[in-house]
PDB file of C-alpha atoms and ligand atoms in Angstrom:
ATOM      1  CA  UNK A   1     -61.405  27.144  -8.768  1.00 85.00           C
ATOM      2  CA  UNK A   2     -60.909  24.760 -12.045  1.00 97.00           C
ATOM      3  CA  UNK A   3     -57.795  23.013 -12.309  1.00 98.00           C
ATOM      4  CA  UNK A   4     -55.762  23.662 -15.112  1.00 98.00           C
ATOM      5  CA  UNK A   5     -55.864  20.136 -15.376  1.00 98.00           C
ATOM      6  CA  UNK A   6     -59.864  20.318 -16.070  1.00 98.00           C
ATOM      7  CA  UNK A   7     -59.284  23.225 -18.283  1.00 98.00           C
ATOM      8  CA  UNK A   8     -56.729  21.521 -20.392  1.00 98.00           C
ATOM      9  CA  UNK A   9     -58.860  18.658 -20.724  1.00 98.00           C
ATOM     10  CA  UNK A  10     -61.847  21.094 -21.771  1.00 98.00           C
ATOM     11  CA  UNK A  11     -59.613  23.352 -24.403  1.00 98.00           C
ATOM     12  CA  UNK A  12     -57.940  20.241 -25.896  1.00 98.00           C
ATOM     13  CA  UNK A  13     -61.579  18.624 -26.060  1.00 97.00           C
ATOM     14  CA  UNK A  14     -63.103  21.730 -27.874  1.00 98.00           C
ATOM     15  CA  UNK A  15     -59.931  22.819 -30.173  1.00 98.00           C
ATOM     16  CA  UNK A  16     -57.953  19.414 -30.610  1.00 97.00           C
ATOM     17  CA  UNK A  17     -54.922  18.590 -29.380  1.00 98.00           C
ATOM     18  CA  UNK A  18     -52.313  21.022 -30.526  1.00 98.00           C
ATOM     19  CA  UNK A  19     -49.591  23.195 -28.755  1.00 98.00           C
ATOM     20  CA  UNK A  20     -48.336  26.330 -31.170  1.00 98.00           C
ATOM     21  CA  UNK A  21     -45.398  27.981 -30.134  1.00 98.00           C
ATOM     22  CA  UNK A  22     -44.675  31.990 -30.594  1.00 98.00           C
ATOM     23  CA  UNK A  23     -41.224  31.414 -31.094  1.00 98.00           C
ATOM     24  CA  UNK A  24     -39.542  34.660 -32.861  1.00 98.00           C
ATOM     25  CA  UNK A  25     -35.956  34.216 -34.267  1.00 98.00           C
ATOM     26  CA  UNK A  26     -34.323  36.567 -36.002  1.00 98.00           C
ATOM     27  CA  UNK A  27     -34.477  34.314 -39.129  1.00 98.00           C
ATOM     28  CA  UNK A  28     -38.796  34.568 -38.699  1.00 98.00           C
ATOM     29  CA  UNK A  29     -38.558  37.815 -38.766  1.00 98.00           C
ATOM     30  CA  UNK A  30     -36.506  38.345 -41.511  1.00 98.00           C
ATOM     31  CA  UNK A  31     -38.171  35.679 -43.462  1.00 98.00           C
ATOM     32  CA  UNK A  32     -41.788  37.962 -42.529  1.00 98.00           C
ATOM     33  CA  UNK A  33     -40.298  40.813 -43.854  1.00 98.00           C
ATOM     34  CA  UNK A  34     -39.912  42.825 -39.930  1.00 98.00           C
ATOM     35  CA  UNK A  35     -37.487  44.527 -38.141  1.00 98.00           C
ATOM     36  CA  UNK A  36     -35.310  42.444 -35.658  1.00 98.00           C
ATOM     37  CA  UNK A  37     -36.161  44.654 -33.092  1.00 98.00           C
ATOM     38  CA  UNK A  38     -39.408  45.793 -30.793  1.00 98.00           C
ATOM     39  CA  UNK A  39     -41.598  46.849 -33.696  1.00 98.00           C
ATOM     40  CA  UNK A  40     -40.889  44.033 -35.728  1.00 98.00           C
ATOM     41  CA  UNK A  41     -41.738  41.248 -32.101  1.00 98.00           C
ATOM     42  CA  UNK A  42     -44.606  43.433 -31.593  1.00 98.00           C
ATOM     43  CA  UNK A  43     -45.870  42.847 -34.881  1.00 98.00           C
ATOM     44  CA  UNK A  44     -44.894  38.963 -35.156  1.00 98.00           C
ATOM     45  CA  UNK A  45     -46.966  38.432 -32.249  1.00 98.00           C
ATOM     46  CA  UNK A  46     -49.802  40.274 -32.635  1.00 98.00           C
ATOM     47  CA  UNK A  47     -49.826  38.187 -35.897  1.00 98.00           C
ATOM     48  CA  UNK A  48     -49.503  34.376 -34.278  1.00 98.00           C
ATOM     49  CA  UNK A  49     -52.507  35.679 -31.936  1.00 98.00           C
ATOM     50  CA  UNK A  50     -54.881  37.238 -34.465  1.00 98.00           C
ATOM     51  CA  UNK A  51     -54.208  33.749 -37.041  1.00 98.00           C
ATOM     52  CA  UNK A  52     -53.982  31.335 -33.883  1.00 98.00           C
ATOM     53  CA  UNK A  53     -55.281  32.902 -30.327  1.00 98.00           C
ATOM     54  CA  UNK A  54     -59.224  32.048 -31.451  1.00 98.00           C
ATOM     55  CA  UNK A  55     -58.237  27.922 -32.451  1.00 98.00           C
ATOM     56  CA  UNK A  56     -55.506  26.749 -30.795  1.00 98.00           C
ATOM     57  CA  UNK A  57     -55.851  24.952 -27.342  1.00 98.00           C
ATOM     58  CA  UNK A  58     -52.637  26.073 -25.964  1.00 98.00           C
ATOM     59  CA  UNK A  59     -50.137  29.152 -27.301  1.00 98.00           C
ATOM     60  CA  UNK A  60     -46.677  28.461 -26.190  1.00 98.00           C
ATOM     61  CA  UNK A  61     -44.393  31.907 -26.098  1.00 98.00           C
ATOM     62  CA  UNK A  62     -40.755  30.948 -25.788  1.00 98.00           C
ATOM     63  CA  UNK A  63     -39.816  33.897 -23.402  1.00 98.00           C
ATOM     64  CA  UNK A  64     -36.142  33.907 -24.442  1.00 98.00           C
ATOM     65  CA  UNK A  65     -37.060  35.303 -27.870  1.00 98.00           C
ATOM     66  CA  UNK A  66     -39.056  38.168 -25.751  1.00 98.00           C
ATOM     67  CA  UNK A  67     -36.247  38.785 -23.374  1.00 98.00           C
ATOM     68  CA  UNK A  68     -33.202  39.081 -25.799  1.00 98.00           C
ATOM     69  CA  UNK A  69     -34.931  42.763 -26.221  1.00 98.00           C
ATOM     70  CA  UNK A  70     -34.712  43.382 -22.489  1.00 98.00           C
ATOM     71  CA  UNK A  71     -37.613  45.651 -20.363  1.00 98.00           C
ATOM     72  CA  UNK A  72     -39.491  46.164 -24.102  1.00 98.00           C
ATOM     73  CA  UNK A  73     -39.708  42.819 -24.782  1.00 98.00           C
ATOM     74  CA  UNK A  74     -41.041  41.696 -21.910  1.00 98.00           C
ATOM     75  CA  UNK A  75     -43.704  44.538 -22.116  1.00 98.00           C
ATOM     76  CA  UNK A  76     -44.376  43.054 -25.475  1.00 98.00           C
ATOM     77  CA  UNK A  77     -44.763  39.436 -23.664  1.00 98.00           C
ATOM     78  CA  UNK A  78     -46.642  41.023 -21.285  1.00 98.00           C
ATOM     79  CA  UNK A  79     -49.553  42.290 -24.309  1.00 98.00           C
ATOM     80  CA  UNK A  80     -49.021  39.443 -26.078  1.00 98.00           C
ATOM     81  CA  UNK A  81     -50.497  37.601 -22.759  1.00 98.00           C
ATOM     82  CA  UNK A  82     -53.259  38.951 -22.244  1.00 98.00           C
ATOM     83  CA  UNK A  83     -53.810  39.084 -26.224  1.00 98.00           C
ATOM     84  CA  UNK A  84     -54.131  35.586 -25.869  1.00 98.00           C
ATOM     85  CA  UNK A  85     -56.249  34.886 -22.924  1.00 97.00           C
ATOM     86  CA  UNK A  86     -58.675  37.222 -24.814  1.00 98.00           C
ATOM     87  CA  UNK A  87     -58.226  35.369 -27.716  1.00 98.00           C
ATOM     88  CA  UNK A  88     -59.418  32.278 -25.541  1.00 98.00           C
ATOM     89  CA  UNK A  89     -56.413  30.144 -25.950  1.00 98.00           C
ATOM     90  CA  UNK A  90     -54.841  29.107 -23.078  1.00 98.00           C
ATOM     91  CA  UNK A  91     -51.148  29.999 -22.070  1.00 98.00           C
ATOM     92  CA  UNK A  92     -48.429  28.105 -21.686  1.00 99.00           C
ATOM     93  CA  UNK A  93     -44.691  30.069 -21.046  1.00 98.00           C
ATOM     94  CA  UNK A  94     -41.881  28.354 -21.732  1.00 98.00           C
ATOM     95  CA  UNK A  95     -39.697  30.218 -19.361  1.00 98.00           C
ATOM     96  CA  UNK A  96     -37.862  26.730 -18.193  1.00 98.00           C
ATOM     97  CA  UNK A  97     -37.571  28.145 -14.452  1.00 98.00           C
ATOM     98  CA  UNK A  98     -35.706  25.994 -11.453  1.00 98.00           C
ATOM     99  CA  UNK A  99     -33.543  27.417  -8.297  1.00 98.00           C
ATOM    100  CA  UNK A 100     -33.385  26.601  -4.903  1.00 98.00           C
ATOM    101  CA  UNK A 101     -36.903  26.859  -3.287  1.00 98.00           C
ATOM    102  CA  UNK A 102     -36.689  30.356  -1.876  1.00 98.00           C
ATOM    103  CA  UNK A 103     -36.328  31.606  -5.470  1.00 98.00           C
ATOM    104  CA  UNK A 104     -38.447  29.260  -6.905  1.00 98.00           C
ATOM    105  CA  UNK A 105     -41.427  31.048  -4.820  1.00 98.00           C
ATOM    106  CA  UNK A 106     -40.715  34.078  -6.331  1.00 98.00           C
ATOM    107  CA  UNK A 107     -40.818  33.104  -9.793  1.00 98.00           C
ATOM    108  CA  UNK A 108     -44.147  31.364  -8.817  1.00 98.00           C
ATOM    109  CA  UNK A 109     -45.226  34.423  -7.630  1.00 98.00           C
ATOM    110  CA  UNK A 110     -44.030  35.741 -11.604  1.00 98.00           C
ATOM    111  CA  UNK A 111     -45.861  33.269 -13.590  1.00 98.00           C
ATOM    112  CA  UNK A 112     -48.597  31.225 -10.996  1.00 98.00           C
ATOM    113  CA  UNK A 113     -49.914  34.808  -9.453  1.00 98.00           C
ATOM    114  CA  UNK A 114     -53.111  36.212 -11.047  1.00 98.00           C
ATOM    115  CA  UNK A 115     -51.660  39.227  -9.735  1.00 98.00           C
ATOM    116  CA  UNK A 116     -48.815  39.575 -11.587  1.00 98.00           C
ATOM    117  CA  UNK A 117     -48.407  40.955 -14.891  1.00 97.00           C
ATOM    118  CA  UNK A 118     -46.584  37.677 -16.378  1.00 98.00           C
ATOM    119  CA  UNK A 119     -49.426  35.739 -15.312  1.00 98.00           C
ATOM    120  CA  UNK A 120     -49.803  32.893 -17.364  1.00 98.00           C
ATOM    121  CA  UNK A 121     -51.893  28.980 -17.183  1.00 98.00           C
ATOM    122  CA  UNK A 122     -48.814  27.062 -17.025  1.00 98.00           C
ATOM    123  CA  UNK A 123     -44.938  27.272 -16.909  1.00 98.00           C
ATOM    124  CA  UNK A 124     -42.185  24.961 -18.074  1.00 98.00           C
ATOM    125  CA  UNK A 125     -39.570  23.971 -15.292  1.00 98.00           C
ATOM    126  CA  UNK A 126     -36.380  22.803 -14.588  1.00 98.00           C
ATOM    127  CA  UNK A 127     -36.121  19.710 -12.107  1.00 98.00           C
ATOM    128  CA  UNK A 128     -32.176  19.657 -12.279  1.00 95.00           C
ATOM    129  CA  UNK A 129     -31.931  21.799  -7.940  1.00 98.00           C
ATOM    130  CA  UNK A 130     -34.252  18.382  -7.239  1.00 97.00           C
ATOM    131  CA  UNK A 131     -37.948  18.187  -8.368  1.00 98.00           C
ATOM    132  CA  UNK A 132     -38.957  18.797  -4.657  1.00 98.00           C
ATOM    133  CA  UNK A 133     -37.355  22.631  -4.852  1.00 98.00           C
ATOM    134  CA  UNK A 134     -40.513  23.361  -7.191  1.00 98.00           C
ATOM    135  CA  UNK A 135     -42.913  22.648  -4.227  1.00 98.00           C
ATOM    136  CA  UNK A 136     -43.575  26.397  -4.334  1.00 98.00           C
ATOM    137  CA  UNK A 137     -44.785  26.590  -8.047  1.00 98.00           C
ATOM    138  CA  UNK A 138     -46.928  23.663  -7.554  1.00 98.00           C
ATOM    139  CA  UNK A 139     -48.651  24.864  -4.540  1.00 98.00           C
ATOM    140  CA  UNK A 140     -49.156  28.137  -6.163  1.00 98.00           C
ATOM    141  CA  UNK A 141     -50.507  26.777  -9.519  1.00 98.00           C
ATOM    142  CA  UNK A 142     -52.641  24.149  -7.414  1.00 98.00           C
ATOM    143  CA  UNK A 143     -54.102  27.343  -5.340  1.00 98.00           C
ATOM    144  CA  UNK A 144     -54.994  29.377  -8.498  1.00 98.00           C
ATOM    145  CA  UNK A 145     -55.834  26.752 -11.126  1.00 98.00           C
ATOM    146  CA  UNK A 146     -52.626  27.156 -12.822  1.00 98.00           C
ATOM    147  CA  UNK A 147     -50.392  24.196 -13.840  1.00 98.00           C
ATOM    148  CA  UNK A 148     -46.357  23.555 -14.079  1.00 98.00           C
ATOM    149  CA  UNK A 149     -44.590  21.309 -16.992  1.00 99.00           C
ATOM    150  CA  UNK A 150     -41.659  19.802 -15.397  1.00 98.00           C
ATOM    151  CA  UNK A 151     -38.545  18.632 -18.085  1.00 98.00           C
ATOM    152  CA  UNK A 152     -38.185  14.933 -17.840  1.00 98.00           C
ATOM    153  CA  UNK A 153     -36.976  13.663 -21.546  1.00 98.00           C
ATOM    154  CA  UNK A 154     -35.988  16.719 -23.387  1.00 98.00           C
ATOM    155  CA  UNK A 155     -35.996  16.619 -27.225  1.00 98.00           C
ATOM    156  CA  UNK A 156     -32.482  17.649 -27.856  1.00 98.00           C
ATOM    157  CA  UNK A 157     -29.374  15.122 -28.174  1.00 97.00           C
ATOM    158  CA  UNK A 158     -27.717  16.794 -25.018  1.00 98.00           C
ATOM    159  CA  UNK A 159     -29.812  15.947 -22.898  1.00 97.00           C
ATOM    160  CA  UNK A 160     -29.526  12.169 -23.083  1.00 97.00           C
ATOM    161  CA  UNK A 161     -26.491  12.423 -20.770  1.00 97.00           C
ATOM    162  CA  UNK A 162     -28.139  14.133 -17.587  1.00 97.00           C
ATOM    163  CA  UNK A 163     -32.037  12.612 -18.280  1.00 98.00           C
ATOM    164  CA  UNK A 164     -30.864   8.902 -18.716  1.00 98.00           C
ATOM    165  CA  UNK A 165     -28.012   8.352 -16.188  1.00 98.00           C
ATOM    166  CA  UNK A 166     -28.609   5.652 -13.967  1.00 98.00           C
ATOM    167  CA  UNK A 167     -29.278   6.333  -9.902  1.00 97.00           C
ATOM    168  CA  UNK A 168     -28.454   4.642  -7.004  1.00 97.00           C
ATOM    169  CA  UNK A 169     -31.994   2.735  -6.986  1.00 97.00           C
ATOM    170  CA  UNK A 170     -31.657   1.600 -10.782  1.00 97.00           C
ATOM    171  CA  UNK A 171     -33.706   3.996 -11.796  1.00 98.00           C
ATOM    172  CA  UNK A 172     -33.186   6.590 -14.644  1.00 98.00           C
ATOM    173  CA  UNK A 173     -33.423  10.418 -13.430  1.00 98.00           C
ATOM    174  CA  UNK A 174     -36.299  10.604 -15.649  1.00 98.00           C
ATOM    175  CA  UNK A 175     -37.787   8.652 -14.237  1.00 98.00           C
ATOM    176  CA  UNK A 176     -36.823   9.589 -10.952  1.00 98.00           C
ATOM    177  CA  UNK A 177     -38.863  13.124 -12.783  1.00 98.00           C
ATOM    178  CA  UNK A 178     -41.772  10.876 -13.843  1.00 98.00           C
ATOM    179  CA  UNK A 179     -42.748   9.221 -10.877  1.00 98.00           C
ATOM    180  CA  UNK A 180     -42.949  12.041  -8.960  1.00 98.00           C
ATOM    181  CA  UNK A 181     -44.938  14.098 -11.056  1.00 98.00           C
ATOM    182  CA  UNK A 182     -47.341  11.012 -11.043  1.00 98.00           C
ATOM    183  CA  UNK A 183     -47.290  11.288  -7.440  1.00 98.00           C
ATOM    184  CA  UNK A 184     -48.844  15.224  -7.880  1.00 98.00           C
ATOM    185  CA  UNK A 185     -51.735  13.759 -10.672  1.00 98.00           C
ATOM    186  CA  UNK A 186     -52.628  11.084  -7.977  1.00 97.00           C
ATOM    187  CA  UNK A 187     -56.681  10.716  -8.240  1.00 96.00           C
ATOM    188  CA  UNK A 188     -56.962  14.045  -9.898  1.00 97.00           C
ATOM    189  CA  UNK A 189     -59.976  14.233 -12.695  1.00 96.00           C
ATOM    190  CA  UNK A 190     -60.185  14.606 -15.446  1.00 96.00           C
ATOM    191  CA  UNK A 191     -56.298  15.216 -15.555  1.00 97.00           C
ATOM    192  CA  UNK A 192     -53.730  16.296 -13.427  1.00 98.00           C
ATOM    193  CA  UNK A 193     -52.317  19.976 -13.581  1.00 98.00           C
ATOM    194  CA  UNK A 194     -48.414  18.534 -13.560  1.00 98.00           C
ATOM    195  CA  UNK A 195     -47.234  17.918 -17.010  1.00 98.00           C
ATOM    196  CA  UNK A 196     -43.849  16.310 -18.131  1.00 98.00           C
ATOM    197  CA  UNK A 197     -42.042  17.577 -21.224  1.00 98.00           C
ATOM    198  CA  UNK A 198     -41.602  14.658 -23.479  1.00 98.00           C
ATOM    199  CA  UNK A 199     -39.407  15.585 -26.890  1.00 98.00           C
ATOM    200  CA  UNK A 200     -41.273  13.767 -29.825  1.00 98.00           C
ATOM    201  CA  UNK A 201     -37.635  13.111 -30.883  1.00 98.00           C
ATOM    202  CA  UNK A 202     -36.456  10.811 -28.795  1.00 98.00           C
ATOM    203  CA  UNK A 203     -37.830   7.463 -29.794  1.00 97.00           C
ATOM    204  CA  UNK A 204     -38.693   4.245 -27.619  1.00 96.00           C
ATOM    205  CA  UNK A 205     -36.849   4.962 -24.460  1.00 97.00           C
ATOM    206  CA  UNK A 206     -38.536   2.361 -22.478  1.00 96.00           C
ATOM    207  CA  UNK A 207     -39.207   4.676 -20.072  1.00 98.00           C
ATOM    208  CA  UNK A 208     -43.177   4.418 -17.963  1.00 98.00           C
ATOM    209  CA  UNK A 209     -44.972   7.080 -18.211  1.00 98.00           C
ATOM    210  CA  UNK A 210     -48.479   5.117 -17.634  1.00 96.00           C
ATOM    211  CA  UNK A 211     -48.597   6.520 -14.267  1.00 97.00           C
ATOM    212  CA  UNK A 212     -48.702  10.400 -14.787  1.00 98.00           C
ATOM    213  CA  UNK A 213     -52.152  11.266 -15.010  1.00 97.00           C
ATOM    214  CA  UNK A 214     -51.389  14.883 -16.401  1.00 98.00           C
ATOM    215  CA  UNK A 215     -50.135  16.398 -20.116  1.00 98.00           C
ATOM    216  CA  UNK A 216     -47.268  15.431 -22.326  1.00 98.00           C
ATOM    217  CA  UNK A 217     -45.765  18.013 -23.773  1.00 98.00           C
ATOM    218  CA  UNK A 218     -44.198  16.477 -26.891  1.00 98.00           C
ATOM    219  CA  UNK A 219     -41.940  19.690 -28.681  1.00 98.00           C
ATOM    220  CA  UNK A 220     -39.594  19.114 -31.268  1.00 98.00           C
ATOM    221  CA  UNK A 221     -42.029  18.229 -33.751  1.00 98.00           C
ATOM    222  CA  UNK A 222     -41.219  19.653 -37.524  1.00 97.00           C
ATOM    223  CA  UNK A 223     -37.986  22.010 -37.712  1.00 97.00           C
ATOM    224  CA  UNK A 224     -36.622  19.255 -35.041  1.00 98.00           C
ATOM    225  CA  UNK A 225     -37.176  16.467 -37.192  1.00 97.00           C
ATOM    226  CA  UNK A 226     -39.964  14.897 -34.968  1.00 98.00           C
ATOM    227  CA  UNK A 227     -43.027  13.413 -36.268  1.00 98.00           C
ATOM    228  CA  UNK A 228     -46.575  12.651 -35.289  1.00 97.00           C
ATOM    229  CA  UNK A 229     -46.774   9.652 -36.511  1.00 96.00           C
ATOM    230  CA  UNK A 230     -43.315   9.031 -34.551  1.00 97.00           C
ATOM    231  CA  UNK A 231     -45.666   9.705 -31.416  1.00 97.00           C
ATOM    232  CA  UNK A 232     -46.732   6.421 -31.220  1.00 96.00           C
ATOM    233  CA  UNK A 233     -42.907   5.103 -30.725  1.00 96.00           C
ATOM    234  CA  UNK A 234     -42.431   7.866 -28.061  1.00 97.00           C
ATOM    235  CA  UNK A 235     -45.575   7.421 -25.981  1.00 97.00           C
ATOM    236  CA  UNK A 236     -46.872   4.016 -26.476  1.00 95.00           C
ATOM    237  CA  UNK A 237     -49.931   4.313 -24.458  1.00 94.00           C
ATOM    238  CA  UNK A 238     -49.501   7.391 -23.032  1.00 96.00           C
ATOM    239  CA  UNK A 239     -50.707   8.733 -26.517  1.00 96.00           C
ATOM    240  CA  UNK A 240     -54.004  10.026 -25.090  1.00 95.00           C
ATOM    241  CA  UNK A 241     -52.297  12.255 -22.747  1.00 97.00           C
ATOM    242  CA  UNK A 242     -50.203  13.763 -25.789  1.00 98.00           C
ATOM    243  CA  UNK A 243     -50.187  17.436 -26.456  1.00 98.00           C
ATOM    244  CA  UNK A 244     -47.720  18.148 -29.391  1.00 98.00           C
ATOM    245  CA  UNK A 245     -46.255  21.074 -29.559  1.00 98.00           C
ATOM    246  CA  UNK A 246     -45.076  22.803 -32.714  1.00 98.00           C
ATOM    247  CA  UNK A 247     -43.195  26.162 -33.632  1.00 98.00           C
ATOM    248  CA  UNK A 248     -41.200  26.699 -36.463  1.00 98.00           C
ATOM    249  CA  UNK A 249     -42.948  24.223 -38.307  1.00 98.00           C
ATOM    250  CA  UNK A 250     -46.176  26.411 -37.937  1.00 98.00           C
ATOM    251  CA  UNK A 251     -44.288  29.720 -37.549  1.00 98.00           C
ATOM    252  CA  UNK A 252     -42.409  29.244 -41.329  1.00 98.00           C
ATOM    253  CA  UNK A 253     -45.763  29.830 -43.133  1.00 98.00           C
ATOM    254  CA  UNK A 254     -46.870  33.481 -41.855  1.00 98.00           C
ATOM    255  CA  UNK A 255     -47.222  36.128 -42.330  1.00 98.00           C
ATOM    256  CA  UNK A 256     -49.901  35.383 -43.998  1.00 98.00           C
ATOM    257  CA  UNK A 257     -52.833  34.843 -41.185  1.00 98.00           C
ATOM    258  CA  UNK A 258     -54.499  32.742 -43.291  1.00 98.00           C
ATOM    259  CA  UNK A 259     -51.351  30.728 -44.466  1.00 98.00           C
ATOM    260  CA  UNK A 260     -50.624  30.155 -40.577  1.00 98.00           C
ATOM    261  CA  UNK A 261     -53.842  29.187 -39.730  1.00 98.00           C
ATOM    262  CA  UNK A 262     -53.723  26.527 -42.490  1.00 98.00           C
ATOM    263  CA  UNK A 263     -50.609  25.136 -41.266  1.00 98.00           C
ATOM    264  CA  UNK A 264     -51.668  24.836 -37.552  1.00 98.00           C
ATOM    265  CA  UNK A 265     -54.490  22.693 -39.306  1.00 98.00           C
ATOM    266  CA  UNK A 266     -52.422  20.592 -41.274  1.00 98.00           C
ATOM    267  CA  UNK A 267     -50.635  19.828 -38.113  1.00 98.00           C
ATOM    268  CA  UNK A 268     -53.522  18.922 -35.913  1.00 98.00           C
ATOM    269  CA  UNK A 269     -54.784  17.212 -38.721  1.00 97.00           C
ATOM    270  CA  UNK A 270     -51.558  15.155 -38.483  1.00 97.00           C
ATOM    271  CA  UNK A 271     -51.819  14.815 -34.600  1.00 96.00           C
ATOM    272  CA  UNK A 272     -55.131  13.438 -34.291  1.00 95.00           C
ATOM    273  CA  UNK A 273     -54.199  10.718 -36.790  1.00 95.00           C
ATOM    274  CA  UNK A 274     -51.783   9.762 -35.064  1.00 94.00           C
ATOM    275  CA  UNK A 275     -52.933  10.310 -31.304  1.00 93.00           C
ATOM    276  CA  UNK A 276     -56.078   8.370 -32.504  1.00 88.00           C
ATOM    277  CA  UNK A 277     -55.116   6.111 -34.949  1.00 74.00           C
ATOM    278  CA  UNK A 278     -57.558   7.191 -37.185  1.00 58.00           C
TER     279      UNK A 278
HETATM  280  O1  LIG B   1     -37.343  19.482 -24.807  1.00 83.83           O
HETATM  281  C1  LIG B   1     -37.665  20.591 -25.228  1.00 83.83           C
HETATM  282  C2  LIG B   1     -38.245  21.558 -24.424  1.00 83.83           C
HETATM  283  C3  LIG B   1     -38.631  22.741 -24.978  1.00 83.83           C
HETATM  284  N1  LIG B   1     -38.441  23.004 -26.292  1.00 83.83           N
HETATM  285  C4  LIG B   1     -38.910  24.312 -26.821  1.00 83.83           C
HETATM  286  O2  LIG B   1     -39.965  24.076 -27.755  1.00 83.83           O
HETATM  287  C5  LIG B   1     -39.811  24.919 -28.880  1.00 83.83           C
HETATM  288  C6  LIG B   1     -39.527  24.075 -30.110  1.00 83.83           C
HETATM  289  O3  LIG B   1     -39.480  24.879 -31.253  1.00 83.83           O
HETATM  290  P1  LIG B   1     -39.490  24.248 -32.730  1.00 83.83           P
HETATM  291  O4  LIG B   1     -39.357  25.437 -33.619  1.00 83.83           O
HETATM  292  O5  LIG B   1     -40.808  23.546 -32.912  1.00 83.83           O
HETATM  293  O6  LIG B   1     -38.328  23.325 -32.823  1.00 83.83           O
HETATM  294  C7  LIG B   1     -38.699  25.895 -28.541  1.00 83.83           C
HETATM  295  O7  LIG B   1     -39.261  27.033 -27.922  1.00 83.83           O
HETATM  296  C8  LIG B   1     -37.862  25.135 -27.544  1.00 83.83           C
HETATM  297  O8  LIG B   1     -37.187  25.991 -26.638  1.00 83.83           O
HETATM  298  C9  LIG B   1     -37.873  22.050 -27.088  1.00 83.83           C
HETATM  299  O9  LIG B   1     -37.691  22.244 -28.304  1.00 83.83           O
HETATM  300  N2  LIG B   1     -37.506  20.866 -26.527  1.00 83.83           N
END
């Protein structure tokens, strides 16, 4: 079985490095001219996957936006899933999952289970019950090639607060995060499976990230006020292991499939500028 790691590595190689979110607020869907309701999420999907699903390494739904329209709009997730692995991009679901271990096994079983219908590549996660109650999600994703992106330095002001407090051993919680996700990535090749998320609006932090060996998922790019050529500040020289991630920046110029497919360029374009210095 490939690690998600490997596959990553391999989609990122082929497409570039570039995460686009499916992220459908109300003001998208107004601004696209659909209905805020089933029809108009079906549509709005449908649309990211037909412009992006064939270019884009990784396609980021933001499952909130899907569950606000309860059993329906997780059916509509559900399509919009397998749209995409047809499509060839791979799936990341930014469901943001954590719970005591028991539970945590079960949403594995949700997300990490080629079984299941919300079967996905990778999930975001919540470290805040202790990164240790994951173990079940990364044993599952390990087992079936799937991979888990844990929240270390998250790119919104509030989180500040929790992230950078201070712990008994001097360390930061982040980085309390961070060094055990680097433990997971230990010797794997060409990259580990365990990502952090990393907002690209959070500046120099001093915090080390040289040790992770898996993907950075750097979101709040664009409507957030983050910029790729701000990555270098971020991630120092961690910037090879950098996948951006962008939504609303990408999302604002649809419907127009052509229009959206020139923006996720334009970003990329951006990104590898600034990921290679070039
Ligand atoms: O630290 C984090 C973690 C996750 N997100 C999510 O990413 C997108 C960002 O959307 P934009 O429109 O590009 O701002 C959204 O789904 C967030 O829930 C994040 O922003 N920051």
């Amino acid at each position: 079985m490939e690690s998600f790691g490997a596959r990553l590595h391999r989609a990122v190689t082929e497409r570039g490095p570039l995460c686009v979110g499916i992220d459908p607020h109300p003001g998208l869907l107004a601004r696209w001219g659909l209905s805020d309701d089933v029809r108009g999420l079906d549509r709005f999907s449908r649309t990211v996957v037909e412009a992006l699903g064939d270019r884009v390494a990784v396609v980021k739904p933001q499952s909130a936006f899907f569950e606000r329209f309860g059993s329906q709009g997780v059916g509509i997730l559900e399509s919009t899933i397998r749209q995409l692995r047809d499509a060839g991009s791979l799936v990341l679901l930014d469901v943001k999952r954590g719970d005591i271990g028991s539970t945590v096994a079960a949403y594995a079983a949700a997300y990490l289970d080629p079984s299941s219908p919300l079967y996905v590549d990778a999930v975001t996660a919540s470290p805040y019950l202790g990164v240790g109650s994951l173990a079940p999600m990364f044993e599952l994703a390990a087992a079936h090639g799937g991979g888990v992106f844990v929240l270390a330095l998250t790119s919104n002001p509030e989180g500040a607060a929790v992230q950078r407090a201070v712990t008994a051993d001097g360390r930061t919680v982040a980085q309390t995060v961070i060094d055990e996700i680097s433990q997971l990535n230990r010797g794997a090749e060409p990259l580990g499976s365990f990502g952090l998320v990393v907002g690209a609006t959070i500046g120099d932090t001093g915090h080390d990230l040289s040790g992770v060996n898996g993907p950075l998922l750097a979101p709040g790019l664009g409507a957030q006020g983050g910029t790729a050529a701000g990555l270098r500040t971020v991630f120092g020289s961690s910037l090879p292991s950098v996948l951006p991630s962008y939504s609303r920046e990408v999302l604002h110029a649809g419907p127009d499939t052509a229009a959206l497919r020139a923006a996720a360029e334009r970003v990329l374009a951006d990104c590898r500028a600034a990921l290679t210095g070039a």
